[in-house]
């Protein structure tokens, strides 16, 4: 196995060091690589040898990207709206931390949100705002189901 990866060690080790130095942002970079599954496995193997804790760091960074109250079953997945909003605002503030700190005399930030149903108008190309689903249900669409959700 060592000989199989030997030719890639210097380049991949540099990548591993770079990702390790970035911390949470390393996960985003790692997942954005446009590589085949085989290449990701190779890179992961190199990074695991370089830093035993890399996998744990990726898992921790992944957990930070999801709200706490996600419920999943065979037929649905959902998250509580307040949990999703809290998580979204926290992540946005963290991502824009430098900008927020740079604004003098900032006391409050107003977050404006819009709630709606499935977007049946088919106007996705006109949407200027980002949408996050709170629930997926794999069930036959009936009048009672729709009324129960809205």
PDB file of N, CA and C in Angstrom, residues 77-142:
ATOM      1  N   UNK A  77     -37.808  13.628   6.390  1.00  0.00           N
ATOM      2  CA  UNK A  77     -36.706  14.286   7.090  1.00  0.00           C
ATOM      3  C   UNK A  77     -37.175  15.699   7.387  1.00  0.00           C
ATOM      4  N   UNK A  78     -36.957  16.150   8.615  1.00  0.00           N
ATOM      5  CA  UNK A  78     -37.404  17.493   8.963  1.00  0.00           C
ATOM      6  C   UNK A  78     -36.500  18.101  10.024  1.00  0.00           C
ATOM      7  N   UNK A  79     -36.567  19.416  10.108  1.00  0.00           N
ATOM      8  CA  UNK A  79     -35.852  20.157  11.135  1.00  0.00           C
ATOM      9  C   UNK A  79     -36.808  21.224  11.652  1.00  0.00           C
ATOM     10  N   UNK A  80     -36.750  21.493  12.948  1.00  0.00           N
ATOM     11  CA  UNK A  80     -37.619  22.522  13.509  1.00  0.00           C
ATOM     12  C   UNK A  80     -37.211  23.877  12.945  1.00  0.00           C
ATOM     13  N   UNK A  81     -38.199  24.676  12.608  1.00  0.00           N
ATOM     14  CA  UNK A  81     -37.950  25.960  11.967  1.00  0.00           C
ATOM     15  C   UNK A  81     -37.059  26.852  12.826  1.00  0.00           C
ATOM     16  N   UNK A  82     -37.330  26.925  14.122  1.00  0.00           N
ATOM     17  CA  UNK A  82     -36.521  27.785  14.989  1.00  0.00           C
ATOM     18  C   UNK A  82     -35.077  27.306  15.043  1.00  0.00           C
ATOM     19  N   UNK A  83     -34.890  25.998  15.076  1.00  0.00           N
ATOM     20  CA  UNK A  83     -33.538  25.444  15.080  1.00  0.00           C
ATOM     21  C   UNK A  83     -32.800  25.798  13.795  1.00  0.00           C
ATOM     22  N   UNK A  84     -33.493  25.698  12.662  1.00  0.00           N
ATOM     23  CA  UNK A  84     -32.893  26.039  11.373  1.00  0.00           C
ATOM     24  C   UNK A  84     -32.543  27.526  11.307  1.00  0.00           C
ATOM     25  N   UNK A  85     -33.450  28.371  11.797  1.00  0.00           N
ATOM     26  CA  UNK A  85     -33.190  29.812  11.778  1.00  0.00           C
ATOM     27  C   UNK A  85     -32.014  30.166  12.685  1.00  0.00           C
ATOM     28  N   UNK A  86     -31.988  29.597  13.894  1.00  0.00           N
ATOM     29  CA  UNK A  86     -30.881  29.861  14.816  1.00  0.00           C
ATOM     30  C   UNK A  86     -29.555  29.437  14.202  1.00  0.00           C
ATOM     31  N   UNK A  87     -29.558  28.257  13.607  1.00  0.00           N
ATOM     32  CA  UNK A  87     -28.338  27.733  12.993  1.00  0.00           C
ATOM     33  C   UNK A  87     -27.895  28.605  11.817  1.00  0.00           C
ATOM     34  N   UNK A  88     -28.839  28.981  10.968  1.00  0.00           N
ATOM     35  CA  UNK A  88     -28.521  29.794   9.791  1.00  0.00           C
ATOM     36  C   UNK A  88     -27.947  31.144  10.200  1.00  0.00           C
ATOM     37  N   UNK A  89     -28.575  31.800  11.159  1.00  0.00           N
ATOM     38  CA  UNK A  89     -28.104  33.108  11.612  1.00  0.00           C
ATOM     39  C   UNK A  89     -26.724  32.983  12.259  1.00  0.00           C
ATOM     40  N   UNK A  90     -26.526  31.949  13.056  1.00  0.00           N
ATOM     41  CA  UNK A  90     -25.222  31.732  13.688  1.00  0.00           C
ATOM     42  C   UNK A  90     -24.128  31.552  12.650  1.00  0.00           C
ATOM     43  N   UNK A  91     -24.395  30.719  11.639  1.00  0.00           N
ATOM     44  CA  UNK A  91     -23.385  30.472  10.603  1.00  0.00           C
ATOM     45  C   UNK A  91     -23.129  31.718   9.755  1.00  0.00           C
ATOM     46  N   UNK A  92     -24.191  32.469   9.438  1.00  0.00           N
ATOM     47  CA  UNK A  92     -24.010  33.708   8.677  1.00  0.00           C
ATOM     48  C   UNK A  92     -23.170  34.717   9.456  1.00  0.00           C
ATOM     49  N   UNK A  93     -23.471  34.854  10.736  1.00  0.00           N
ATOM     50  CA  UNK A  93     -22.709  35.793  11.565  1.00  0.00           C
ATOM     51  C   UNK A  93     -21.255  35.353  11.692  1.00  0.00           C
ATOM     52  N   UNK A  94     -21.041  34.057  11.808  1.00  0.00           N
ATOM     53  CA  UNK A  94     -19.665  33.559  11.890  1.00  0.00           C
ATOM     54  C   UNK A  94     -18.923  33.814  10.580  1.00  0.00           C
ATOM     55  N   UNK A  95     -19.592  33.588   9.459  1.00  0.00           N
ATOM     56  CA  UNK A  95     -18.961  33.798   8.155  1.00  0.00           C
ATOM     57  C   UNK A  95     -18.662  35.276   7.908  1.00  0.00           C
ATOM     58  N   UNK A  96     -19.488  36.154   8.453  1.00  0.00           N
ATOM     59  CA  UNK A  96     -19.322  37.597   8.240  1.00  0.00           C
ATOM     60  C   UNK A  96     -18.787  38.301   9.489  1.00  0.00           C
ATOM     61  N   UNK A  97     -18.124  37.558  10.345  1.00  0.00           N
ATOM     62  CA  UNK A  97     -17.661  38.098  11.624  1.00  0.00           C
ATOM     63  C   UNK A  97     -16.793  39.351  11.457  1.00  0.00           C
ATOM     64  N   UNK A  98     -15.869  39.331  10.527  1.00  0.00           N
ATOM     65  CA  UNK A  98     -14.988  40.488  10.318  1.00  0.00           C
ATOM     66  C   UNK A  98     -15.781  41.710   9.857  1.00  0.00           C
ATOM     67  N   UNK A  99     -16.749  41.502   8.983  1.00  0.00           N
ATOM     68  CA  UNK A  99     -17.577  42.611   8.491  1.00  0.00           C
ATOM     69  C   UNK A  99     -18.398  43.190   9.632  1.00  0.00           C
ATOM     70  N   UNK A 100     -18.982  42.326  10.437  1.00  0.00           N
ATOM     71  CA  UNK A 100     -19.815  42.780  11.559  1.00  0.00           C
ATOM     72  C   UNK A 100     -18.977  43.561  12.563  1.00  0.00           C
ATOM     73  N   UNK A 101     -17.775  43.068  12.855  1.00  0.00           N
ATOM     74  CA  UNK A 101     -16.901  43.769  13.801  1.00  0.00           C
ATOM     75  C   UNK A 101     -16.440  45.119  13.258  1.00  0.00           C
ATOM     76  N   UNK A 102     -16.335  45.228  11.941  1.00  0.00           N
ATOM     77  CA  UNK A 102     -15.852  46.468  11.324  1.00  0.00           C
ATOM     78  C   UNK A 102     -16.881  47.592  11.354  1.00  0.00           C
ATOM     79  N   UNK A 103     -18.153  47.250  11.542  1.00  0.00           N
ATOM     80  CA  UNK A 103     -19.207  48.268  11.566  1.00  0.00           C
ATOM     81  C   UNK A 103     -19.217  48.922  12.947  1.00  0.00           C
ATOM     82  N   UNK A 104     -18.995  50.235  12.970  1.00  0.00           N
ATOM     83  CA  UNK A 104     -18.970  50.966  14.241  1.00  0.00           C
ATOM     84  C   UNK A 104     -20.373  51.144  14.793  1.00  0.00           C
ATOM     85  N   UNK A 105     -20.490  51.106  16.099  1.00  0.00           N
ATOM     86  CA  UNK A 105     -21.743  51.359  16.818  1.00  0.00           C
ATOM     87  C   UNK A 105     -22.864  50.406  16.416  1.00  0.00           C
ATOM     88  N   UNK A 106     -22.549  49.196  16.065  1.00  0.00           N
ATOM     89  CA  UNK A 106     -23.575  48.214  15.707  1.00  0.00           C
ATOM     90  C   UNK A 106     -24.144  47.614  16.988  1.00  0.00           C
ATOM     91  N   UNK A 107     -25.436  47.796  17.196  1.00  0.00           N
ATOM     92  CA  UNK A 107     -26.071  47.273  18.398  1.00  0.00           C
ATOM     93  C   UNK A 107     -26.990  46.100  18.093  1.00  0.00           C
ATOM     94  N   UNK A 108     -27.690  46.172  16.978  1.00  0.00           N
ATOM     95  CA  UNK A 108     -28.601  45.088  16.608  1.00  0.00           C
ATOM     96  C   UNK A 108     -28.488  44.805  15.115  1.00  0.00           C
ATOM     97  N   UNK A 109     -28.846  43.592  14.773  1.00  0.00           N
ATOM     98  CA  UNK A 109     -28.928  43.186  13.370  1.00  0.00           C
ATOM     99  C   UNK A 109     -30.310  42.601  13.164  1.00  0.00           C
ATOM    100  N   UNK A 110     -31.030  43.086  12.178  1.00  0.00           N
ATOM    101  CA  UNK A 110     -32.346  42.542  11.854  1.00  0.00           C
ATOM    102  C   UNK A 110     -32.201  41.528  10.736  1.00  0.00           C
ATOM    103  N   UNK A 111     -32.699  40.340  10.974  1.00  0.00           N
ATOM    104  CA  UNK A 111     -32.690  39.284   9.971  1.00  0.00           C
ATOM    105  C   UNK A 111     -34.105  39.185   9.413  1.00  0.00           C
ATOM    106  N   UNK A 112     -34.257  39.350   8.121  1.00  0.00           N
ATOM    107  CA  UNK A 112     -35.572  39.292   7.483  1.00  0.00           C
ATOM    108  C   UNK A 112     -35.706  37.946   6.789  1.00  0.00           C
ATOM    109  N   UNK A 113     -36.767  37.225   7.128  1.00  0.00           N
ATOM    110  CA  UNK A 113     -36.992  35.907   6.535  1.00  0.00           C
ATOM    111  C   UNK A 113     -38.392  35.837   5.951  1.00  0.00           C
ATOM    112  N   UNK A 114     -38.591  34.878   5.084  1.00  0.00           N
ATOM    113  CA  UNK A 114     -39.896  34.670   4.467  1.00  0.00           C
ATOM    114  C   UNK A 114     -40.213  33.188   4.563  1.00  0.00           C
ATOM    115  N   UNK A 115     -41.432  32.879   4.913  1.00  0.00           N
ATOM    116  CA  UNK A 115     -41.867  31.502   5.020  1.00  0.00           C
ATOM    117  C   UNK A 115     -42.826  31.207   3.885  1.00  0.00           C
ATOM    118  N   UNK A 116     -42.766  30.017   3.348  1.00  0.00           N
ATOM    119  CA  UNK A 116     -43.686  29.672   2.276  1.00  0.00           C
ATOM    120  C   UNK A 116     -43.754  28.181   2.065  1.00  0.00           C
ATOM    121  N   UNK A 117     -44.559  27.790   1.110  1.00  0.00           N
ATOM    122  CA  UNK A 117     -44.718  26.377   0.795  1.00  0.00           C
ATOM    123  C   UNK A 117     -43.943  26.050  -0.470  1.00  0.00           C
ATOM    124  N   UNK A 118     -44.190  24.969  -1.101  1.00  0.00           N
ATOM    125  CA  UNK A 118     -43.356  24.305  -2.106  1.00  0.00           C
ATOM    126  C   UNK A 118     -42.918  25.101  -3.334  1.00  0.00           C
ATOM    127  N   UNK A 119     -43.264  26.339  -3.494  1.00  0.00           N
ATOM    128  CA  UNK A 119     -42.828  27.105  -4.665  1.00  0.00           C
ATOM    129  C   UNK A 119     -43.499  26.653  -5.939  1.00  0.00           C
ATOM    130  N   UNK A 120     -44.776  26.362  -5.872  1.00  0.00           N
ATOM    131  CA  UNK A 120     -45.509  25.810  -7.010  1.00  0.00           C
ATOM    132  C   UNK A 120     -45.603  26.779  -8.186  1.00  0.00           C
ATOM    133  N   UNK A 121     -45.273  28.039  -7.971  1.00  0.00           N
ATOM    134  CA  UNK A 121     -45.356  29.010  -9.062  1.00  0.00           C
ATOM    135  C   UNK A 121     -44.274  28.797 -10.108  1.00  0.00           C
ATOM    136  N   UNK A 122     -43.282  28.003  -9.812  1.00  0.00           N
ATOM    137  CA  UNK A 122     -42.192  27.691 -10.747  1.00  0.00           C
ATOM    138  C   UNK A 122     -41.396  28.921 -11.156  1.00  0.00           C
ATOM    139  N   UNK A 123     -41.244  29.890 -10.263  1.00  0.00           N
ATOM    140  CA  UNK A 123     -40.503  31.114 -10.568  1.00  0.00           C
ATOM    141  C   UNK A 123     -39.085  31.071 -10.012  1.00  0.00           C
ATOM    142  N   UNK A 124     -38.447  29.938 -10.006  1.00  0.00           N
ATOM    143  CA  UNK A 124     -37.132  29.817  -9.388  1.00  0.00           C
ATOM    144  C   UNK A 124     -36.115  30.771  -9.999  1.00  0.00           C
ATOM    145  N   UNK A 125     -36.179  30.993 -11.284  1.00  0.00           N
ATOM    146  CA  UNK A 125     -35.202  31.863 -11.939  1.00  0.00           C
ATOM    147  C   UNK A 125     -35.327  33.309 -11.496  1.00  0.00           C
ATOM    148  N   UNK A 126     -36.477  33.702 -10.945  1.00  0.00           N
ATOM    149  CA  UNK A 126     -36.689  35.074 -10.501  1.00  0.00           C
ATOM    150  C   UNK A 126     -36.322  35.267  -9.029  1.00  0.00           C
ATOM    151  N   UNK A 127     -36.070  34.180  -8.312  1.00  0.00           N
ATOM    152  CA  UNK A 127     -35.798  34.271  -6.885  1.00  0.00           C
ATOM    153  C   UNK A 127     -34.456  34.938  -6.629  1.00  0.00           C
ATOM    154  N   UNK A 128     -34.451  35.919  -5.744  1.00  0.00           N
ATOM    155  CA  UNK A 128     -33.216  36.597  -5.376  1.00  0.00           C
ATOM    156  C   UNK A 128     -32.717  36.125  -4.016  1.00  0.00           C
ATOM    157  N   UNK A 129     -33.565  35.458  -3.260  1.00  0.00           N
ATOM    158  CA  UNK A 129     -33.206  35.032  -1.917  1.00  0.00           C
ATOM    159  C   UNK A 129     -32.929  33.534  -1.884  1.00  0.00           C
ATOM    160  N   UNK A 130     -32.187  33.124  -0.890  1.00  0.00           N
ATOM    161  CA  UNK A 130     -31.820  31.729  -0.723  1.00  0.00           C
ATOM    162  C   UNK A 130     -32.918  31.002   0.043  1.00  0.00           C
ATOM    163  N   UNK A 131     -33.228  29.797  -0.352  1.00  0.00           N
ATOM    164  CA  UNK A 131     -34.297  29.019   0.274  1.00  0.00           C
ATOM    165  C   UNK A 131     -33.710  27.779   0.929  1.00  0.00           C
ATOM    166  N   UNK A 132     -34.169  27.466   2.139  1.00  0.00           N
ATOM    167  CA  UNK A 132     -33.732  26.257   2.828  1.00  0.00           C
ATOM    168  C   UNK A 132     -34.963  25.441   3.198  1.00  0.00           C
ATOM    169  N   UNK A 133     -35.062  24.228   2.731  1.00  0.00           N
ATOM    170  CA  UNK A 133     -36.222  23.403   3.083  1.00  0.00           C
ATOM    171  C   UNK A 133     -36.168  22.991   4.545  1.00  0.00           C
ATOM    172  N   UNK A 134     -37.349  22.869   5.163  1.00  0.00           N
ATOM    173  CA  UNK A 134     -37.398  22.415   6.545  1.00  0.00           C
ATOM    174  C   UNK A 134     -37.958  21.009   6.667  1.00  0.00           C
ATOM    175  N   UNK A 135     -38.519  20.491   5.571  1.00  0.00           N
ATOM    176  CA  UNK A 135     -39.098  19.156   5.665  1.00  0.00           C
ATOM    177  C   UNK A 135     -39.237  18.536   4.285  1.00  0.00           C
ATOM    178  N   UNK A 136     -38.928  17.247   4.198  1.00  0.00           N
ATOM    179  CA  UNK A 136     -39.183  16.437   3.010  1.00  0.00           C
ATOM    180  C   UNK A 136     -40.092  15.305   3.445  1.00  0.00           C
ATOM    181  N   UNK A 137     -41.163  15.059   2.721  1.00  0.00           N
ATOM    182  CA  UNK A 137     -42.062  13.949   3.034  1.00  0.00           C
ATOM    183  C   UNK A 137     -42.283  13.152   1.764  1.00  0.00           C
ATOM    184  N   UNK A 138     -42.071  11.853   1.853  1.00  0.00           N
ATOM    185  CA  UNK A 138     -42.330  10.972   0.723  1.00  0.00           C
ATOM    186  C   UNK A 138     -43.692  10.330   0.937  1.00  0.00           C
ATOM    187  N   UNK A 139     -44.727  11.023   0.489  1.00  0.00           N
ATOM    188  CA  UNK A 139     -46.096  10.544   0.652  1.00  0.00           C
ATOM    189  C   UNK A 139     -46.909  11.046  -0.531  1.00  0.00           C
ATOM    190  N   UNK A 140     -47.996  10.357  -0.801  1.00  0.00           N
ATOM    191  CA  UNK A 140     -48.871  10.795  -1.888  1.00  0.00           C
ATOM    192  C   UNK A 140     -49.472  12.147  -1.519  1.00  0.00           C
ATOM    193  N   UNK A 141     -49.416  13.086  -2.463  1.00  0.00           N
ATOM    194  CA  UNK A 141     -49.935  14.421  -2.205  1.00  0.00           C
ATOM    195  C   UNK A 141     -51.460  14.382  -2.209  1.00  0.00           C
ATOM    196  N   UNK A 142     -52.034  14.704  -1.072  1.00  0.00           N
ATOM    197  CA  UNK A 142     -53.491  14.751  -0.932  1.00  0.00           C
ATOM    198  C   UNK A 142     -53.876  16.107  -0.344  1.00  0.00           C
TER     199      UNK A 142
END
